Amino acid sequence: MAEALFIRTMLLHKSARTMFEISSAGVDALIGATPDAETVAVCAEHAIDVTCHQARQLTAEMIGQSDLVLCMAEDHKRLILSAYPRFKDRVFLLLEYGHQKPPKKLSIDDPTGRSRRKYVKCYAKIEEEIERIHKRMMIPTEGTMPTIAVSR
């Protein structure tokens, strides 16, 4: 969901189309797996097609080529940093990145196998955070063009 939402947000803003490359990978991914039916349905309700997405495993090479890695859950961030501590300056939780005062609960609950309501809630939270991050990324700093990217 997060990858698809980030891509949609960037495409909606023409100035951002060439500035970012967005991709996703899991810390314990079932390589090649496609999104479950609820994810497909919730995304489709928002005119996002995720049926062609295939899961892949996060690697050191992927992180090394990325400027920013955003995680959904605290345990994901811990796993990444324990395996790749040299990348600590580019790995953040979606809910902590760019916040002056992050919320107390920093993880977005994985809805897999849960009620449809959980999928809808997860989608809404990811969408809210991506909109917040996108607005922040598009504000130039003292005459510079922002170049924050999820992956190069």
CSV table of N, CA, C and O in Angstrom, one decimal, residues 3 21-35 53-59 61-63 65-66 150-152:
chain,number,residue,atom,x,y,z
A,3,GLU,N,4.0,1.8,-1.0
A,3,GLU,CA,4.6,2.1,-2.3
A,3,GLU,C,3.6,2.7,-3.3
A,3,GLU,O,3.9,3.7,-3.9
A,21,GLU,N,12.4,8.1,-7.1
A,21,GLU,CA,12.1,6.7,-7.4
A,21,GLU,C,11.7,6.0,-6.2
A,21,GLU,O,12.4,6.0,-5.2
A,22,ILE,N,10.6,5.3,-6.2
A,22,ILE,CA,10.0,4.7,-5.0
A,22,ILE,C,9.9,3.2,-5.3
A,22,ILE,O,9.4,2.8,-6.3
A,23,SER,N,10.3,2.4,-4.3
A,23,SER,CA,10.1,1.0,-4.4
A,23,SER,C,10.0,0.5,-3.0
A,23,SER,O,10.3,1.1,-2.0
A,24,SER,N,9.5,-0.8,-2.9
A,24,SER,CA,9.3,-1.4,-1.5
A,24,SER,C,9.9,-2.7,-1.5
A,24,SER,O,10.1,-3.4,-2.5
A,25,ALA,N,10.3,-3.1,-0.3
A,25,ALA,CA,10.8,-4.5,0.0
A,25,ALA,C,10.5,-4.8,1.4
A,25,ALA,O,10.4,-3.9,2.3
A,26,GLY,N,10.5,-6.0,1.8
A,26,GLY,CA,10.1,-6.5,3.1
A,26,GLY,C,11.3,-7.0,3.9
A,26,GLY,O,12.3,-7.4,3.3
A,27,VAL,N,11.2,-7.0,5.2
A,27,VAL,CA,12.3,-7.6,6.0
A,27,VAL,C,12.1,-9.1,6.2
A,27,VAL,O,13.0,-9.8,6.5
A,28,ASP,N,10.9,-9.6,5.9
A,28,ASP,CA,10.6,-11.0,6.0
A,28,ASP,C,9.6,-11.3,4.8
A,28,ASP,O,8.6,-11.9,5.1
A,29,ALA,N,9.9,-10.9,3.6
A,29,ALA,CA,9.0,-11.0,2.5
A,29,ALA,C,8.9,-12.4,2.0
A,29,ALA,O,9.9,-13.1,1.9
A,30,LEU,N,7.7,-12.7,1.5
A,30,LEU,CA,7.6,-14.0,0.7
A,30,LEU,C,7.8,-13.6,-0.7
A,30,LEU,O,6.9,-13.0,-1.4
A,31,ILE,N,9.0,-13.8,-1.2
A,31,ILE,CA,9.5,-13.3,-2.5
A,31,ILE,C,8.5,-13.7,-3.6
A,31,ILE,O,8.2,-14.9,-3.7
A,32,GLY,N,8.1,-12.8,-4.3
A,32,GLY,CA,7.2,-13.0,-5.4
A,32,GLY,C,5.7,-13.0,-5.1
A,32,GLY,O,4.8,-13.1,-6.0
A,33,ALA,N,5.4,-13.0,-3.8
A,33,ALA,CA,4.0,-13.0,-3.4
A,33,ALA,C,3.3,-11.7,-3.9
A,33,ALA,O,3.9,-10.6,-4.0
A,34,THR,N,2.0,-11.8,-4.2
A,34,THR,CA,1.2,-10.7,-4.6
A,34,THR,C,0.4,-10.2,-3.4
A,34,THR,O,0.2,-11.0,-2.5
A,35,PRO,N,-0.2,-9.0,-3.5
A,35,PRO,CA,-1.0,-8.5,-2.4
A,35,PRO,C,-2.2,-9.4,-2.2
A,35,PRO,O,-2.8,-9.9,-3.1
A,53,HIS,N,2.0,-6.0,-8.3
A,53,HIS,CA,3.1,-5.9,-7.3
A,53,HIS,C,3.5,-7.3,-6.8
A,53,HIS,O,2.7,-8.2,-6.6
A,54,GLN,N,4.8,-7.5,-6.7
A,54,GLN,CA,5.4,-8.7,-6.2
A,54,GLN,C,6.3,-8.4,-5.1
A,54,GLN,O,7.2,-7.5,-5.2
A,55,ALA,N,6.2,-9.1,-4.0
A,55,ALA,CA,7.1,-8.9,-2.8
A,55,ALA,C,8.5,-9.2,-3.1
A,55,ALA,O,8.8,-10.1,-3.9
A,56,ARG,N,9.4,-8.5,-2.5
A,56,ARG,CA,10.8,-8.8,-2.6
A,56,ARG,C,11.5,-8.6,-1.2
A,56,ARG,O,11.0,-7.8,-0.4
A,57,GLN,N,12.6,-9.2,-1.0
A,57,GLN,CA,13.3,-9.1,0.2
A,57,GLN,C,14.3,-7.9,0.2
A,57,GLN,O,15.0,-7.7,-0.8
A,58,LEU,N,14.3,-7.1,1.3
A,58,LEU,CA,15.2,-6.0,1.4
A,58,LEU,C,16.7,-6.5,1.5
A,58,LEU,O,17.0,-7.5,2.2
A,59,THR,N,17.6,-5.8,0.8
A,59,THR,CA,19.0,-6.2,0.8
A,59,THR,C,19.8,-5.0,1.1
A,59,THR,O,19.4,-3.8,1.0
A,61,GLU,N,22.2,-3.9,-0.6
A,61,GLU,CA,22.4,-3.1,-1.9
A,61,GLU,C,21.3,-2.1,-2.1
A,61,GLU,O,21.5,-1.0,-2.4
A,62,MET,N,20.0,-2.6,-1.8
A,62,MET,CA,18.9,-1.7,-1.9
A,62,MET,C,19.0,-0.5,-1.0
A,62,MET,O,18.8,0.7,-1.4
A,63,ILE,N,19.4,-0.8,0.2
A,63,ILE,CA,19.5,0.3,1.2
A,63,ILE,C,20.6,1.2,0.8
A,63,ILE,O,20.5,2.5,0.9
A,65,GLN,N,21.6,2.0,-2.1
A,65,GLN,CA,21.2,2.8,-3.2
A,65,GLN,C,20.1,3.8,-2.9
A,65,GLN,O,19.7,4.6,-3.7
A,66,SER,N,19.6,3.8,-1.7
A,66,SER,CA,18.5,4.6,-1.2
A,66,SER,C,19.0,5.8,-0.4
A,66,SER,O,20.0,5.6,0.4
A,150,VAL,N,13.2,7.9,-1.8
A,150,VAL,CA,13.1,6.6,-1.2
A,150,VAL,C,14.1,5.7,-1.7
A,150,VAL,O,14.7,4.9,-1.0
A,151,SER,N,14.4,5.8,-3.0
A,151,SER,CA,15.4,5.0,-3.6
A,151,SER,C,15.9,5.7,-4.9
A,151,SER,O,15.2,6.3,-5.6
A,152,ARG,N,17.2,5.6,-5.1
A,152,ARG,CA,17.8,6.2,-6.3
A,152,ARG,C,17.7,5.3,-7.5
A,152,ARG,O,17.8,4.1,-7.5
